[in-house]
Coordinates of N, CA and C in Angstrom, one line a residue:
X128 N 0.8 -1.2 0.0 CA 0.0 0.0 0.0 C 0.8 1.3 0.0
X129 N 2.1 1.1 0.3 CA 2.9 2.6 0.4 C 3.4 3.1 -0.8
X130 N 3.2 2.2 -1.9 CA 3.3 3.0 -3.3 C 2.4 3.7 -3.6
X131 N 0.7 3.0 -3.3 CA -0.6 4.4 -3.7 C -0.4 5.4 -2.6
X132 N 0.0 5.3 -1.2 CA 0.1 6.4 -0.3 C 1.0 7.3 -0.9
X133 N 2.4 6.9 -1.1 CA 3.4 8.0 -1.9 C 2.5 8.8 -3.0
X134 N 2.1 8.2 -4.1 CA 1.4 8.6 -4.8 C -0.1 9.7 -4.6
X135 N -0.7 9.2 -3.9 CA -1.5 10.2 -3.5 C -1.0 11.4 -2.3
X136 N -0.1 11.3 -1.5 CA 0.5 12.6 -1.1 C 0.8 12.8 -2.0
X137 N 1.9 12.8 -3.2 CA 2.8 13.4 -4.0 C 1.7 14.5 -4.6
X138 N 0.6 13.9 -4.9 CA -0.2 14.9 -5.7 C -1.0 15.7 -4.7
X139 N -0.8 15.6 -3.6 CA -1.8 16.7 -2.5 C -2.6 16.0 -2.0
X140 N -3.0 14.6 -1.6 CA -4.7 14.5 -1.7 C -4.0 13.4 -0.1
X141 N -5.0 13.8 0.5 CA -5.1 12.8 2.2 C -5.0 11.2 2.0
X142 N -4.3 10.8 2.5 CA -4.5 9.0 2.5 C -5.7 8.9 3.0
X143 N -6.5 8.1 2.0 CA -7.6 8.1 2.7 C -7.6 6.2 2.1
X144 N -8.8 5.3 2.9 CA -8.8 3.6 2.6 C -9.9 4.0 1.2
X145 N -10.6 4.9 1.0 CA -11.3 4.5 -0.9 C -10.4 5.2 -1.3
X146 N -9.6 6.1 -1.3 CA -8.5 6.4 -2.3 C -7.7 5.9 -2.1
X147 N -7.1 4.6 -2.0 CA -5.9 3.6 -1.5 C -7.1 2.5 -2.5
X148 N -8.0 2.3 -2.2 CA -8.4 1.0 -2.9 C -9.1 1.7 -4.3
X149 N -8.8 2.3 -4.7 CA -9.6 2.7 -6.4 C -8.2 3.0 -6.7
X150 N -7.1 3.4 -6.0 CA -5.9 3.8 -6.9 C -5.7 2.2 -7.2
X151 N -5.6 1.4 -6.3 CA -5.0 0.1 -6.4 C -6.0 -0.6 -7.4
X152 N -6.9 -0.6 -7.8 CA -7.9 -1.0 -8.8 C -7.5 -0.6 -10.3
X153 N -7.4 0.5 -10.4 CA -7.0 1.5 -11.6 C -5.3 0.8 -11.8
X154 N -4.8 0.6 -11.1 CA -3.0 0.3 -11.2 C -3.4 -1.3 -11.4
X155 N -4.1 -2.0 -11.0 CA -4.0 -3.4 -11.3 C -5.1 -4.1 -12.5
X156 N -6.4 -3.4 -12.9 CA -7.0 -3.2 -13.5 C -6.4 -4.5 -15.1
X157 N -7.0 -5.2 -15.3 CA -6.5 -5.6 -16.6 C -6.9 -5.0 -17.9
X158 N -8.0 -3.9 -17.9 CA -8.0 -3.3 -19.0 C -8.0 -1.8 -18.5
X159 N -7.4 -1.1 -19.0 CA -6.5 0.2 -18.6 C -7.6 1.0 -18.7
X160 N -8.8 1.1 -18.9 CA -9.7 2.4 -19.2 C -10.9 1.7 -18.5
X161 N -11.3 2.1 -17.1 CA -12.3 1.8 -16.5 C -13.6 2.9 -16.1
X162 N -14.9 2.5 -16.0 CA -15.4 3.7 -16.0 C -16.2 3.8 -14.4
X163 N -16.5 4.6 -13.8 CA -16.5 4.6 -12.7 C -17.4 3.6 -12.3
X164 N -18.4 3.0 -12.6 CA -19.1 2.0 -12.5 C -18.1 0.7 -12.6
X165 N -17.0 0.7 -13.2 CA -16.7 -0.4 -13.5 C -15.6 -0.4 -12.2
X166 N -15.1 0.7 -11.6 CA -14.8 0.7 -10.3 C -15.0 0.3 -8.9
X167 N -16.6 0.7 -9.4 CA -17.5 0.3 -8.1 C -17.7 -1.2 -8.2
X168 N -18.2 -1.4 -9.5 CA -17.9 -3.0 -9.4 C -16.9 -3.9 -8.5
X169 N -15.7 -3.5 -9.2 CA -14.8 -4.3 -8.8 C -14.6 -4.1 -6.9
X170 N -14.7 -2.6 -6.9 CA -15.0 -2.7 -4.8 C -15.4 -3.5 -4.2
X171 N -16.9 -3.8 -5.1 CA -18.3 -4.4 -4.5 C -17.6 -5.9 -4.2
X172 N -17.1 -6.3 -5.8 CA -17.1 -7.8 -5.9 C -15.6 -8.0 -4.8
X173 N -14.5 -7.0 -4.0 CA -13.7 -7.5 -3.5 C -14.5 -6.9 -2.0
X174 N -15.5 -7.0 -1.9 CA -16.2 -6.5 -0.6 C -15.7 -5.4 0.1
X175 N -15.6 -4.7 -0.5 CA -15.3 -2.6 0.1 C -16.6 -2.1 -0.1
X176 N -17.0 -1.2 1.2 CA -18.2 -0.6 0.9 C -17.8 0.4 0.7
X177 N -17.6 0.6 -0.2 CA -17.0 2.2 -1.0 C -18.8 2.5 -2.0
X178 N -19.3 3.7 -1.5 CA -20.3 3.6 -2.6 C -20.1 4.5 -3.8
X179 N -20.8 4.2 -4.9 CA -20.6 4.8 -6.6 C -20.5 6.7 -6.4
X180 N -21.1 7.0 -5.6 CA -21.1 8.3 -5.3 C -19.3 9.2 -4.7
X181 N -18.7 8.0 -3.7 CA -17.5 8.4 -3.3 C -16.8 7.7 -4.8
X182 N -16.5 7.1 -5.2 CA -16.1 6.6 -6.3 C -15.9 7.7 -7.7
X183 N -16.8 8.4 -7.8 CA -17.4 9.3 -8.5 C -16.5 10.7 -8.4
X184 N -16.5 11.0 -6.9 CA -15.9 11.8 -6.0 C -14.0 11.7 -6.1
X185 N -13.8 10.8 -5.9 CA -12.6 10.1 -5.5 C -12.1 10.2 -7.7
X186 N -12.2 9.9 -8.3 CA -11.8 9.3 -9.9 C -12.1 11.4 -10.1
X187 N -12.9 12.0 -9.9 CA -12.6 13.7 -10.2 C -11.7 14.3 -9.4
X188 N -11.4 13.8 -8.1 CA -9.9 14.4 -7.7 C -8.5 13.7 -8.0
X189 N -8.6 12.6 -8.3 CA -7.7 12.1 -8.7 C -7.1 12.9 -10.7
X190 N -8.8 12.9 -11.4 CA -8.4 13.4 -12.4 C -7.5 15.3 -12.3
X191 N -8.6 15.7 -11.1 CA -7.7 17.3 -11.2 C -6.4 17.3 -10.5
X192 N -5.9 16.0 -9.9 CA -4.6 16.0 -9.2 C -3.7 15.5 -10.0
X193 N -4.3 15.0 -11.4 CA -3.4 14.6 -12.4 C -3.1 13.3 -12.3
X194 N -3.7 12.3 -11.4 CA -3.3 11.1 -11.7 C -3.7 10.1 -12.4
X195 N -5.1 9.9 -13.2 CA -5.7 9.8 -14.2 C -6.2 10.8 -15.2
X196 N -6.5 10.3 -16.3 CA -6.8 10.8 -17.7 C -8.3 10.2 -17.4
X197 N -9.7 10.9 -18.1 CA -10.8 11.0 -18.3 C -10.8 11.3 -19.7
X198 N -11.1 9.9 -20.2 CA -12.0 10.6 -21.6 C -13.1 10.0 -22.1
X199 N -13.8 10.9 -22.8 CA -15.2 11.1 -23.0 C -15.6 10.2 -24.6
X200 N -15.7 9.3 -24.5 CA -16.2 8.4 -25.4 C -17.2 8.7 -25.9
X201 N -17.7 8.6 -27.2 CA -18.7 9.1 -28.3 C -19.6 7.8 -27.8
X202 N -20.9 8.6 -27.3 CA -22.6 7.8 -26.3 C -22.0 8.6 -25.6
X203 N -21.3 9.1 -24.5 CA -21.1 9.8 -23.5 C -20.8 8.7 -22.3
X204 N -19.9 8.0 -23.2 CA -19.6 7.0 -22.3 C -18.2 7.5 -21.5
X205 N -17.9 8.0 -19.9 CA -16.7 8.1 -20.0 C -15.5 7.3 -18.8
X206 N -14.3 7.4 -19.6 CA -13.6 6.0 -18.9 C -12.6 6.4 -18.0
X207 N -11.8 6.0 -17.4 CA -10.7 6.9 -16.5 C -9.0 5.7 -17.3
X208 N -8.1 6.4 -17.0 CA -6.8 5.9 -17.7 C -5.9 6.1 -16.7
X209 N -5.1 5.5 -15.9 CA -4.0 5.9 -14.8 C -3.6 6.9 -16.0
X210 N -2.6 8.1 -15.7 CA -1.8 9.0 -16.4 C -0.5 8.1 -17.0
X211 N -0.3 8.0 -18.7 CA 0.7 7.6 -19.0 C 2.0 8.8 -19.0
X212 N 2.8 7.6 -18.8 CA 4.7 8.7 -19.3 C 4.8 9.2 -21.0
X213 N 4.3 8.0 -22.0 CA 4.1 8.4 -23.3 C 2.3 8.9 -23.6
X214 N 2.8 9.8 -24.3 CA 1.2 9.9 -25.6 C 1.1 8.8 -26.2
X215 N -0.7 8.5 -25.8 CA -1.1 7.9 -27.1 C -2.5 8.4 -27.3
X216 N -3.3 7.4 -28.7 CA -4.4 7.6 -28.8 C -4.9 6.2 -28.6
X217 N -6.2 6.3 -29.1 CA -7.2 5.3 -28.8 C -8.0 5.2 -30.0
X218 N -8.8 3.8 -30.5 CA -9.8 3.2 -31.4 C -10.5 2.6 -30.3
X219 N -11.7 2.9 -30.3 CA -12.7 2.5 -29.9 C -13.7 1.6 -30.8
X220 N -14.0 0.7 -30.6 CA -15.6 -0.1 -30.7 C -16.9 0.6 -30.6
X221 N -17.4 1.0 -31.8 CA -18.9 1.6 -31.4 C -20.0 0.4 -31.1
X222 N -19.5 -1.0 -30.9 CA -20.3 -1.9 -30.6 C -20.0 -2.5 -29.1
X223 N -19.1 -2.7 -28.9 CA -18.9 -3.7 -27.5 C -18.3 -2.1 -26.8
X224 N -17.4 -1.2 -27.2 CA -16.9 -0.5 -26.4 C -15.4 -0.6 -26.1
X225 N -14.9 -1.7 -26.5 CA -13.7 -1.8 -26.6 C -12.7 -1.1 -27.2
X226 N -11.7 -0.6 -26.2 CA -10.6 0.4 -26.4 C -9.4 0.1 -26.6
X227 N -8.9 0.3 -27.6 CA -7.4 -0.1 -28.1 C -6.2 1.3 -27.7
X228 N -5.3 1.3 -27.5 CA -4.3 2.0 -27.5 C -3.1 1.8 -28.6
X229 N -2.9 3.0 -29.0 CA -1.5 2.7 -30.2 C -0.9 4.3 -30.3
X230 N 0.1 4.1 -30.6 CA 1.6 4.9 -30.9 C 1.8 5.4 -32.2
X231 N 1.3 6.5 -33.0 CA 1.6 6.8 -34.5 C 2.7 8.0 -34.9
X232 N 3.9 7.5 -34.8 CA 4.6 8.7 -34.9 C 4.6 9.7 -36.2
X233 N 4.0 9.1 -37.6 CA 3.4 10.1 -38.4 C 1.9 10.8 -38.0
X234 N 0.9 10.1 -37.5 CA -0.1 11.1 -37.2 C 0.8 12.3 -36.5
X235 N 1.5 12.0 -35.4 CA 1.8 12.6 -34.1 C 2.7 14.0 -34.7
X236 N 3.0 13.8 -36.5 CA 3.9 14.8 -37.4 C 3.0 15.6 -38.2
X237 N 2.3 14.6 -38.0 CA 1.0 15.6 -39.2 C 0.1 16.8 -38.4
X238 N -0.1 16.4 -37.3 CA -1.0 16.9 -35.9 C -0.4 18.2 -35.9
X239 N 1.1 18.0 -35.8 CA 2.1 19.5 -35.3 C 1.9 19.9 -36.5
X240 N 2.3 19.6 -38.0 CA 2.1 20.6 -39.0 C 1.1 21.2 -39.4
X241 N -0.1 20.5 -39.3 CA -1.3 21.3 -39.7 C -1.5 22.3 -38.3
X242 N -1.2 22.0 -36.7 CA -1.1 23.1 -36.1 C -0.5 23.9 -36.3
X243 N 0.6 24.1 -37.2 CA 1.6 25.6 -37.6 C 0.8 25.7 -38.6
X244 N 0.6 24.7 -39.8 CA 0.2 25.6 -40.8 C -0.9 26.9 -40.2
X245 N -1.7 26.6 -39.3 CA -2.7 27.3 -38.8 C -2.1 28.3 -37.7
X246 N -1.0 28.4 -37.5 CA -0.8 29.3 -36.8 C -0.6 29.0 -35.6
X247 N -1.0 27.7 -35.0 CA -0.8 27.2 -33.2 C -0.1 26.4 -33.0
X248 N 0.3 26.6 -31.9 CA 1.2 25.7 -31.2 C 0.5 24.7 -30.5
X249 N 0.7 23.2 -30.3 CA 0.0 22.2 -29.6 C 0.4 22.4 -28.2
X250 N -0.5 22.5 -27.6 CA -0.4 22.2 -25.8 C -0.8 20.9 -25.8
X251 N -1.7 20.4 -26.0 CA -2.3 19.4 -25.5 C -3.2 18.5 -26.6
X252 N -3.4 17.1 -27.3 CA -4.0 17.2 -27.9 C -4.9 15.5 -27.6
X253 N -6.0 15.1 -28.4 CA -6.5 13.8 -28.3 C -6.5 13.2 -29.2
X254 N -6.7 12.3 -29.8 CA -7.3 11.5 -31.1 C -7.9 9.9 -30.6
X255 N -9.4 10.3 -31.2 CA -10.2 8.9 -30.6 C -10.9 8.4 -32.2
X256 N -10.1 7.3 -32.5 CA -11.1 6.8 -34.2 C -11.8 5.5 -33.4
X257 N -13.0 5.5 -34.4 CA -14.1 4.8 -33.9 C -14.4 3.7 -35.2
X258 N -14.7 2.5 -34.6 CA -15.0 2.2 -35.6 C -15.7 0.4 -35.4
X259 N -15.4 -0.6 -35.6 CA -15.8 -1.9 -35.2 C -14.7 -2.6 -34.9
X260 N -14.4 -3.5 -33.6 CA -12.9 -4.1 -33.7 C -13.3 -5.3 -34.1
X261 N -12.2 -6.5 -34.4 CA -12.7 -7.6 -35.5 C -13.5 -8.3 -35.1
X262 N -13.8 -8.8 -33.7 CA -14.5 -9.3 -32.7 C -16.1 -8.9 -33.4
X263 N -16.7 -7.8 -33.5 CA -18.1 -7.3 -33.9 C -18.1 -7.2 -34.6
X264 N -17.0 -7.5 -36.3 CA -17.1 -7.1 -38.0 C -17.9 -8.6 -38.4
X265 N -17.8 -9.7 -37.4 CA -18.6 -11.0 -38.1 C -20.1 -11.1 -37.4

């Protein structure tokens, strides 16, 4: 437990036992984009009475403390992502929901040039393509 304590001081936020057990959920998690339902789930099913409301609570300070990523999936579906060291994007499943991650070092060239061509500099950016993964194309 003293790696999610480190962790959640580092970013400001009280040790508390539901932010020790949803950090540790999110870090062991076998699919890296959970949504806060799928959090509470997993509490429930390891018997934490943590309810969807603190959960809810807990995954929005963790996002403004910078330790997860929130993104907002087209249905308004949205998922939480521990914070990576690298950029990536995401393909999504508009059928099951399934989230892929990948590394495109030409998008990631084209992104910056059409930002200059236009005059901006990138701060920050996303890219979510949607589409069927092969699992739902039969």
């Amino acid at each position: 437990m003293s790696g999610e304590n480190q962790e959640l001081r580092k970013a400001g936020l009280k040790v508390t036992l539901p932010r020790v057990k949803i950090m540790q959920i999110l870090e062991n998690a076998r699919e890296r984009h959970l949504s806060a339902e799928d959090v509470y789930k997993a509490l429930r099913d390891a018997d934490e009475d943590v309810g969807l409301a603190t959960v809810y609570r807990v995954l929005t300070q963790f996002e403004a403390a910078g330790l997860v990523m929130r993104h907002h999936f087209e249905g308004g579906h949205s998922v939480f992502e521990m914070m990576a060291d690298e950029h990536h994007d995401h393909i999504v499943c508009t059928k099951c929901g399934r989230v892929e991650e990948f590394i495109d070092e030409i998008i990631e060239q084209r992104q910056l040039m059409a930002a200059k061509a236009h005059g901006f500099t990138v701060s920050d950016h996303s890219l979510y393509i949607y589409g069927l993964c092969q699992n739902c194309q039969t």
